[in-house]
Structure formats: structure tokens, C-alpha cells
mmCIF file of C-alpha atoms in Angstrom:
data_model
loop_
_atom_site.group_PDB
_atom_site.id
_atom_site.type_symbol
_atom_site.label_atom_id
_atom_site.label_comp_id
_atom_site.label_asym_id
_atom_site.label_seq_id
_atom_site.Cartn_x
_atom_site.Cartn_y
_atom_site.Cartn_z
ATOM 1 C CA THR A 204 102.897 95.290 108.642
ATOM 2 C CA LYS A 205 103.991 92.333 106.683
ATOM 3 C CA LYS A 206 100.779 93.037 104.319
ATOM 4 C CA GLY A 207 102.261 96.644 103.801
ATOM 5 C CA ILE A 208 105.645 95.540 103.162
ATOM 6 C CA LEU A 209 104.464 92.817 100.203
ATOM 7 C CA PHE A 210 102.515 95.497 98.697
ATOM 8 C CA ALA A 211 105.796 97.935 98.960
ATOM 9 C CA VAL A 212 107.832 95.056 97.041
ATOM 10 C CA LEU A 213 105.159 94.906 94.443
ATOM 11 C CA ALA A 214 105.260 98.986 94.210
ATOM 12 C CA ALA A 215 109.357 98.657 94.014
ATOM 13 C CA CYS A 216 109.291 96.036 91.349
ATOM 14 C CA ILE A 217 106.786 98.373 88.997
ATOM 15 C CA SER A 218 108.761 101.247 89.693
ATOM 16 C CA GLY A 219 111.976 99.796 88.542
ATOM 17 C CA VAL A 220 110.530 98.788 85.387
ATOM 18 C CA SER A 221 108.638 102.121 84.860
ATOM 19 C CA ILE A 222 111.586 104.179 85.485
ATOM 20 C CA PHE A 223 113.494 102.567 82.880
ATOM 21 C CA TYR A 224 110.493 102.543 80.477
ATOM 22 C CA ASN A 225 109.737 106.187 80.895
ATOM 23 C CA LYS A 226 113.321 107.075 80.096
ATOM 24 C CA LEU A 227 112.652 105.345 76.821
ATOM 25 C CA VAL A 228 109.397 107.077 76.205
ATOM 26 C CA ILE A 229 110.875 110.622 77.091
ATOM 27 C CA VAL A 230 113.343 110.455 74.050
ATOM 28 C CA LYS A 231 110.844 110.213 71.718
ATOM 29 C CA GLY A 232 110.081 113.739 72.234
ATOM 30 C CA ILE A 233 106.823 114.374 73.937
ATOM 31 C CA ASP A 234 106.591 117.564 76.177
ATOM 32 C CA PRO A 235 106.884 116.277 79.688
ATOM 33 C CA LEU A 236 103.870 118.449 81.068
ATOM 34 C CA ILE A 237 101.800 116.962 78.199
ATOM 35 C CA PHE A 238 103.107 113.596 78.810
ATOM 36 C CA ASN A 239 102.164 113.689 82.473
ATOM 37 C CA ILE A 240 98.832 114.833 81.841
ATOM 38 C CA ILE A 241 97.950 112.003 79.619
ATOM 39 C CA LYS A 242 99.626 109.455 81.770
ATOM 40 C CA ASN A 243 98.421 111.053 85.204
ATOM 41 C CA GLY A 244 95.000 111.609 83.549
ATOM 42 C CA GLY A 245 94.733 108.038 82.317
ATOM 43 C CA VAL A 246 95.516 106.693 85.976
ATOM 44 C CA ALA A 247 92.786 109.276 87.410
ATOM 45 C CA ILE A 248 90.101 107.762 84.870
ATOM 46 C CA ILE A 249 91.146 104.311 85.814
ATOM 47 C CA LEU A 250 90.889 104.792 89.409
ATOM 48 C CA SER A 251 87.501 106.797 89.048
ATOM 49 C CA LEU A 252 86.086 103.970 87.519
ATOM 50 C CA ILE A 253 87.188 101.385 90.141
ATOM 51 C CA LEU A 254 86.316 103.789 93.025
ATOM 52 C CA PHE A 255 82.792 104.587 91.730
ATOM 53 C CA SER A 256 82.143 101.023 91.115
ATOM 54 C CA LEU A 257 82.941 99.923 94.684
ATOM 55 C CA PRO A 258 81.376 100.743 98.194
ATOM 56 C CA GLN A 259 84.207 103.154 98.968
ATOM 57 C CA ARG A 260 82.468 105.449 96.735
ATOM 58 C CA ASN A 261 79.929 106.441 99.704
ATOM 59 C CA GLN A 262 82.829 107.293 101.652
ATOM 60 C CA LEU A 263 83.995 109.825 99.242
ATOM 61 C CA PHE A 264 80.671 111.826 99.480
ATOM 62 C CA LYS A 265 81.207 111.744 103.496
ATOM 63 C CA LEU A 266 84.967 113.199 103.791
ATOM 64 C CA SER A 267 85.254 116.371 105.900
ATOM 65 C CA SER A 268 86.616 119.577 104.391
ATOM 66 C CA LYS A 269 89.743 118.964 106.375
ATOM 67 C CA THR A 270 90.361 115.578 104.466
ATOM 68 C CA TRP A 271 89.756 117.080 101.424
ATOM 69 C CA LYS A 272 92.190 119.958 102.102
ATOM 70 C CA LYS A 273 94.542 117.028 102.635
ATOM 71 C CA LEU A 274 93.795 115.517 99.363
ATOM 72 C CA PHE A 275 94.252 118.697 97.517
ATOM 73 C CA LEU A 276 97.580 119.214 99.303
ATOM 74 C CA ILE A 277 98.753 115.674 98.069
ATOM 75 C CA GLY A 278 97.607 116.363 94.836
ATOM 76 C CA ILE A 279 99.929 119.385 94.763
ATOM 77 C CA VAL A 280 103.119 117.859 96.316
ATOM 78 C CA GLY A 281 102.575 114.407 95.022
ATOM 79 C CA GLY A 282 100.340 114.347 91.880
ATOM 80 C CA SER A 283 101.446 117.067 89.992
ATOM 81 C CA ILE A 284 104.411 119.616 90.582
ATOM 82 C CA PRO A 285 107.115 116.924 91.214
ATOM 83 C CA PHE A 286 106.049 114.779 88.210
ATOM 84 C CA ILE A 287 106.556 117.883 86.014
ATOM 85 C CA LEU A 288 109.769 118.514 87.587
ATOM 86 C CA PHE A 289 110.990 114.611 87.556
ATOM 87 C CA PHE A 290 110.072 114.148 83.862
ATOM 88 C CA GLU A 291 111.763 117.666 82.914
ATOM 89 C CA GLY A 292 115.033 116.518 84.791
ATOM 90 C CA LEU A 293 114.976 112.966 83.234
ATOM 91 C CA LYS A 294 115.475 114.538 79.754
ATOM 92 C CA SER A 295 119.238 115.311 80.659
ATOM 93 C CA ALA A 296 119.875 113.245 83.528
ATOM 94 C CA SER A 297 120.521 109.441 83.246
ATOM 95 C CA ALA A 298 118.268 106.852 84.221
ATOM 96 C CA ILE A 299 120.286 105.299 86.803
ATOM 97 C CA ASN A 300 120.999 108.581 88.506
ATOM 98 C CA ALA A 301 117.499 109.699 88.003
ATOM 99 C CA ASN A 302 116.492 106.552 89.760
ATOM 100 C CA LEU A 303 119.100 106.805 92.593
ATOM 101 C CA ILE A 304 117.950 110.395 93.383
ATOM 102 C CA GLN A 305 114.452 109.450 93.646
ATOM 103 C CA LYS A 306 114.886 106.511 95.569
ATOM 104 C CA SER A 307 116.910 108.511 98.304
ATOM 105 C CA LEU A 308 113.405 109.344 99.235
ATOM 106 C CA PHE A 309 113.823 106.518 102.200
ATOM 107 C CA ILE A 310 116.436 108.875 103.668
ATOM 108 C CA TRP A 311 114.218 111.926 103.585
ATOM 109 C CA VAL A 312 111.276 110.155 104.939
ATOM 110 C CA ALA A 313 113.106 108.617 107.901
ATOM 111 C CA ALA A 314 114.552 111.891 108.522
ATOM 112 C CA ALA A 315 110.920 113.413 108.568
ATOM 113 C CA ALA A 316 109.040 110.371 109.791
ATOM 114 C CA ILE A 317 110.790 109.932 112.964
ATOM 115 C CA PRO A 318 110.091 113.261 114.497
ATOM 116 C CA ILE A 319 106.767 113.703 112.840
ATOM 117 C CA LEU A 320 105.090 110.592 112.746
ATOM 118 C CA GLY A 321 106.757 109.245 116.044
ATOM 119 C CA GLU A 322 108.299 106.330 114.077
ATOM 120 C CA LYS A 323 111.439 104.725 115.291
ATOM 121 C CA LEU A 324 114.567 102.625 113.911
ATOM 122 C CA SER A 325 116.426 99.997 115.672
ATOM 123 C CA VAL A 326 120.007 99.595 115.358
ATOM 124 C CA TRP A 327 119.832 96.780 112.909
ATOM 125 C CA GLN A 328 117.627 99.065 110.562
ATOM 126 C CA VAL A 329 120.266 101.660 110.746
ATOM 127 C CA VAL A 330 122.644 99.084 109.673
ATOM 128 C CA GLY A 331 120.400 98.051 107.000
ATOM 129 C CA PHE A 332 119.912 101.734 105.936
ATOM 130 C CA VAL A 333 123.826 102.089 105.502
ATOM 131 C CA LEU A 334 124.030 98.979 103.639
ATOM 132 C CA VAL A 335 121.295 99.861 101.134
ATOM 133 C CA LEU A 336 122.720 103.282 100.744
ATOM 134 C CA GLY A 337 126.401 102.044 100.401
ATOM 135 C CA SER A 338 125.682 99.202 97.969
ATOM 136 C CA ASN A 339 123.716 101.608 95.690
ATOM 137 C CA LEU A 340 126.372 104.255 95.833
ATOM 138 C CA LEU A 341 129.244 102.101 95.304
ATOM 139 C CA ILE A 342 128.299 99.121 93.323
ATOM 140 C CA GLY A 343 124.934 100.083 91.350
ATOM 141 C CA GLY A 344 126.416 101.248 88.324
ATOM 142 C CA PHE A 345 126.501 104.774 89.836
ATOM 143 C CA THR A 346 129.314 106.833 88.161
ATOM 144 C CA GLY A 347 128.797 110.305 90.134
ATOM 145 C CA PHE A 348 126.409 113.050 90.010
ATOM 146 C CA LYS A 349 126.672 115.656 87.219
ATOM 147 C CA PHE A 350 125.175 118.391 89.391
ATOM 148 C CA SER A 351 122.920 119.305 86.185
ATOM 149 C CA PRO A 352 119.898 121.094 86.369
ATOM 150 C CA GLY A 353 117.917 118.010 85.426
ATOM 151 C CA GLU A 354 119.355 116.169 88.664
ATOM 152 C CA PHE A 355 118.390 119.131 90.587
ATOM 153 C CA MET A 356 114.781 119.098 89.406
ATOM 154 C CA ILE A 357 114.653 115.203 90.433
ATOM 155 C CA LEU A 358 116.076 116.120 93.794
ATOM 156 C CA LEU A 359 113.292 118.699 94.348
ATOM 157 C CA ALA A 360 110.720 116.317 93.024
ATOM 158 C CA THR A 361 111.977 113.685 95.526
ATOM 159 C CA LEU A 362 111.791 116.234 98.459
ATOM 160 C CA LEU A 363 108.234 117.085 97.568
ATOM 161 C CA TRP A 364 107.325 113.407 97.494
ATOM 162 C CA THR A 365 108.757 113.148 100.937
ATOM 163 C CA VAL A 366 106.329 115.677 102.036
ATOM 164 C CA GLU A 367 103.682 113.495 100.435
ATOM 165 C CA VAL A 368 104.570 110.533 102.121
ATOM 166 C CA ILE A 369 104.274 111.982 105.450
ATOM 167 C CA LEU A 370 100.938 113.762 104.423
ATOM 168 C CA ALA A 371 99.551 110.761 103.176
ATOM 169 C CA LYS A 372 100.546 108.553 106.164
ATOM 170 C CA ILE A 373 98.391 110.985 108.135
ATOM 171 C CA THR A 374 95.317 111.085 105.943
ATOM 172 C CA LEU A 375 95.485 107.250 105.491
ATOM 173 C CA ALA A 376 94.914 107.004 109.463
ATOM 174 C CA ASP A 377 91.151 107.591 108.737
ATOM 175 C CA THR A 378 90.601 107.512 104.852
ATOM 176 C CA ASP A 379 90.609 104.332 102.534
ATOM 177 C CA ASN A 380 93.823 104.064 100.363
ATOM 178 C CA LEU A 381 91.811 103.960 97.324
ATOM 179 C CA ILE A 382 90.579 107.318 97.890
ATOM 180 C CA VAL A 383 93.766 108.909 98.714
ATOM 181 C CA SER A 384 95.319 107.227 95.391
ATOM 182 C CA TRP A 385 92.481 108.707 93.351
ATOM 183 C CA GLY A 386 92.541 112.082 95.033
ATOM 184 C CA ARG A 387 96.150 112.256 94.388
ATOM 185 C CA MET A 388 95.797 111.361 90.674
ATOM 186 C CA PHE A 389 92.555 113.165 90.050
ATOM 187 C CA ILE A 390 93.386 116.607 91.678
ATOM 188 C CA GLY A 391 97.074 116.444 90.182
ATOM 189 C CA SER A 392 95.948 115.674 86.794
ATOM 190 C CA PHE A 393 93.375 118.682 87.067
ATOM 191 C CA ILE A 394 96.328 120.990 88.669
ATOM 192 C CA MET A 395 98.715 120.114 85.649
ATOM 193 C CA ILE A 396 95.957 121.044 83.058
ATOM 194 C CA ILE A 397 95.719 124.238 84.710
ATOM 195 C CA ILE A 398 99.604 124.655 84.314
ATOM 196 C CA ALA A 399 99.527 123.802 80.725
ATOM 197 C CA ALA A 400 96.566 126.042 80.048
ATOM 198 C CA TYR A 401 98.634 128.898 81.734
ATOM 199 C CA PHE A 402 101.874 128.240 79.653
ATOM 200 C CA GLY A 403 99.848 127.838 76.600
ATOM 201 C CA LYS A 404 100.788 124.272 76.160
ATOM 202 C CA LEU A 405 97.124 122.669 76.051
ATOM 203 C CA PRO A 406 97.075 122.472 72.211
ATOM 204 C CA LEU A 407 100.023 120.186 72.405
ATOM 205 C CA ILE A 408 97.973 117.580 73.275
ATOM 206 C CA PHE A 409 96.351 117.250 70.069
ATOM 207 C CA GLN A 410 99.765 116.967 68.487
ATOM 208 C CA VAL A 411 100.475 113.588 70.167
ATOM 209 C CA LYS A 412 100.370 110.684 67.754
ATOM 210 C CA SER A 413 98.592 107.607 67.867
ATOM 211 C CA ASP A 414 101.685 105.448 68.177
ATOM 212 C CA GLN A 415 102.892 107.586 70.970
ATOM 213 C CA LEU A 416 99.460 107.274 72.869
ATOM 214 C CA ILE A 417 100.072 103.626 72.548
ATOM 215 C CA VAL A 418 103.493 103.938 74.460
ATOM 216 C CA ILE A 419 102.019 106.326 77.050
ATOM 217 C CA PHE A 420 99.179 103.765 77.840
ATOM 218 C CA GLY A 421 102.119 101.385 79.168
ATOM 219 C CA SER A 422 103.113 104.125 81.534
ATOM 220 C CA ILE A 423 99.463 104.615 82.802
ATOM 221 C CA ILE A 424 99.219 100.886 83.562
ATOM 222 C CA PHE A 425 102.597 101.039 85.471
ATOM 223 C CA LEU A 426 101.478 103.975 87.431
ATOM 224 C CA THR A 427 98.212 102.860 88.159
ATOM 225 C CA GLY A 428 99.592 99.621 89.611
ATOM 226 C CA TYR A 429 102.382 101.663 91.461
ATOM 227 C CA VAL A 430 100.223 104.220 93.230
ATOM 228 C CA SER A 431 97.556 101.482 94.053
ATOM 229 C CA PHE A 432 100.144 99.232 95.882
ATOM 230 C CA TRP A 433 102.120 102.215 97.041
ATOM 231 C CA PHE A 434 99.118 103.612 99.032
ATOM 232 C CA LYS A 435 98.229 100.244 100.413
ATOM 233 C CA ALA A 436 101.688 99.613 101.784
ATOM 234 C CA LEU A 437 101.648 102.983 103.530
ATOM 235 C CA LYS A 438 98.377 102.225 104.933
ATOM 236 C CA TYR A 439 99.692 98.994 106.701
ATOM 237 C CA ALA A 440 103.215 99.650 107.429
ATOM 238 C CA PRO A 441 105.717 102.580 108.835
ATOM 239 C CA ALA A 442 106.462 105.183 106.220
ATOM 240 C CA THR A 443 110.301 104.301 107.063
ATOM 241 C CA ILE A 444 110.070 100.701 105.995
ATOM 242 C CA VAL A 445 107.771 101.263 103.066
ATOM 243 C CA ALA A 446 110.056 104.167 101.753
ATOM 244 C CA SER A 447 113.063 101.809 102.094
ATOM 245 C CA VAL A 448 111.642 98.716 100.512
ATOM 246 C CA LEU A 449 111.364 101.338 97.313
ATOM 247 C CA ILE A 450 114.926 101.310 97.033
ATOM 248 C CA LEU A 451 114.589 98.132 95.448
ATOM 249 C CA ALA A 452 113.734 99.633 92.245
ATOM 250 C CA THR A 453 117.287 100.543 91.771
ATOM 251 C CA PRO A 454 118.782 97.365 91.004
ATOM 252 C CA ILE A 455 115.961 96.508 88.758
ATOM 253 C CA THR A 456 116.324 99.646 86.650
ATOM 254 C CA ASN A 457 120.357 98.741 86.453
ATOM 255 C CA ILE A 458 119.522 95.458 85.472
ATOM 256 C CA LEU A 459 117.155 96.654 82.806
ATOM 257 C CA SER A 460 119.933 98.968 81.363
ATOM 258 C CA ALA A 461 122.398 96.333 81.515
ATOM 259 C CA ILE A 462 120.055 93.952 79.481
ATOM 260 C CA PHE A 463 118.488 96.532 76.934
ATOM 261 C CA ILE A 464 121.147 99.363 76.692
ATOM 262 C CA THR A 465 124.782 98.336 77.786
ATOM 263 C CA HIS A 466 124.440 94.726 76.906
ATOM 264 C CA THR A 467 126.687 93.814 79.801
ATOM 265 C CA PHE A 468 125.931 92.296 83.053
ATOM 266 C CA PRO A 469 128.866 92.993 85.300
ATOM 267 C CA GLN A 470 129.120 91.229 88.825
ATOM 268 C CA VAL A 471 128.671 94.765 90.515
ATOM 269 C CA GLN A 472 124.902 94.572 89.468
ATOM 270 C CA ILE A 473 124.424 91.400 91.146
ATOM 271 C CA LEU A 474 126.477 92.792 94.193
ATOM 272 C CA ASN A 475 124.259 95.412 94.104
ATOM 273 C CA LEU A 476 121.115 93.652 94.307
ATOM 274 C CA MET A 477 122.182 91.395 96.993
ATOM 275 C CA GLY A 478 123.490 94.238 99.312
ATOM 276 C CA THR A 479 120.077 96.179 98.757
ATOM 277 C CA ALA A 480 118.109 92.938 99.184
ATOM 278 C CA ILE A 481 120.018 92.305 102.467
ATOM 279 C CA GLY A 482 119.569 95.968 103.898
ATOM 280 C CA ILE A 483 115.720 96.038 103.041
ATOM 281 C CA LEU A 484 115.483 92.631 105.075
ATOM 282 C CA LEU A 485 117.276 94.190 107.925
ATOM 283 C CA ILE A 486 114.985 97.129 107.583
ATOM 284 C CA SER A 487 111.599 95.336 107.255
ATOM 285 C CA ILE A 488 112.263 92.396 109.465
ATOM 286 C CA LEU A 489 114.105 93.844 112.362
ATOM 287 C CA PHE A 490 112.058 96.693 113.058
#
């Protein structure tokens, strides 16, 4: 479990930087669907190179049809549709609100993991959940939801990712985490290509400029690291703990926004980080 928590912390750090970075990328006018095909496809290629160079490749050819069905579902609810929804929503929602909505994942995961996976929360963990939620809502730079279509898209994406977490946790019980990561990104990328072809957007790939590809390459690296650490974390630790640790990304994004956009670093940002850190400690240590 401690190993899983460590991987979750690494995933949270990458996620916090990635959310802020991707907000900057989106404003450059790249179509969200094309952006995700290139980004997720790049991750799929990297994971494929890694997978087929390791002994785990032998396990891939021995997977049962039941496991392949699970990987296919993970590709749909985790590796394709929610990415499209999230980045479409990110075009109109603020980086802080988008990050906060996405990081409400830990609440939805807890609500699903307790009855479905049989996970339990101690009293102190519940206190930690309340502290994390309160610190991010009240003092995290959050100024209120706009109830815009963009925010609703991000919420729907978050709910789909919740389904993915539960499904991935079940799949990881007897499947290598690298294979699950690869399945999510490879199958998800393939599905997005089909969607782009259906809407006649595939030609837009050839309109992406070289300087944009360089920027997207940064997103590919971030996502590769995030996916790898995220599924490693789910492999070893309870879903409720892993999802809650991910909320650390919110104050990280807030800090980056303060440094590079608002150029102010108010005390509330420090309080947000402290409150979130204490809450996560309660959740991840007193389980």
C-alpha cells in the first residue's frame, strides 16, 4: 500500500503540472479531438515500445477474451471519450475549476468503491475527505462554478473516469499494470481515430504545425508518466486512497497559475496546500 501511495503522489505531481500545461496548449487553437489523437497516440506508441521490449509482452498474448473485453471498456470510458469531453470543456472552463471538477474524482470513486470493491473508510479518513474537500472549495483559489457547458463536459468526463477506476482496479487483480496502461491508451487512441473519421476531422491532423507538435510532445511525456504511475498506484493501493491522493494536483495547478498567470502568491494558496496535504495524510495513513 505504501508503494501504491508513493506512485499516486508521483501521478498527482505530474497531473497538476499537466493540467496547467494543457490549458496553455489548448488556447493555441488545436482541435481538441486531433490534439488527443496525437497526444494519446504518442503515449500508446511509447507504451507499446516499452511493453514489447519487456517480458510482459508474453502475457499480452495469453489474455483471456474476458480480460480483452475489460481492456476495451477501459479504452472507451477511460482512454477516449472522457479525454474528448475534458479538453472540449477546458476551452471555456478556467484551469482551476477544471482541475477542481476533475479532482472531485476521489469523491465519486469512494462512493463506488465502497459498495462495489468492498473498500472501507475509517473515521479519520472521512475527516481527511472533508478537510481535502473544504480546503479546495474554500481556499483553493476557487471563485465559484459558472455552470457552463464546459464545466458539465468536464464533470461527465470525471464520472466516466470513475467507472474506469473501478473497472481498472478489478482488471489489475490478475493483469499486469503495464498491460492495462497500454490497453487504455492504445485502444482509446484507436477509438478516437474512428470518431475523428466519422466527423470528417482526420484531415486536420495534417494541418498541425511543427511548432505545435513540439508543444504536444510535452503533453505526451506528461501523460505517459501519469498513466504509468496511476495504474501502478491502483495495482497496489485501495482505489479510495489513490484517487484522494490525486487531489494534490489542485494546489499544484493553483501555484503554477499564481506564478505564471496572476503573478501573485496569496496566503490562501499556502493554506490550500497545507489543508490538502493534511487531509491526504489522514486518508493515506490512518486507513
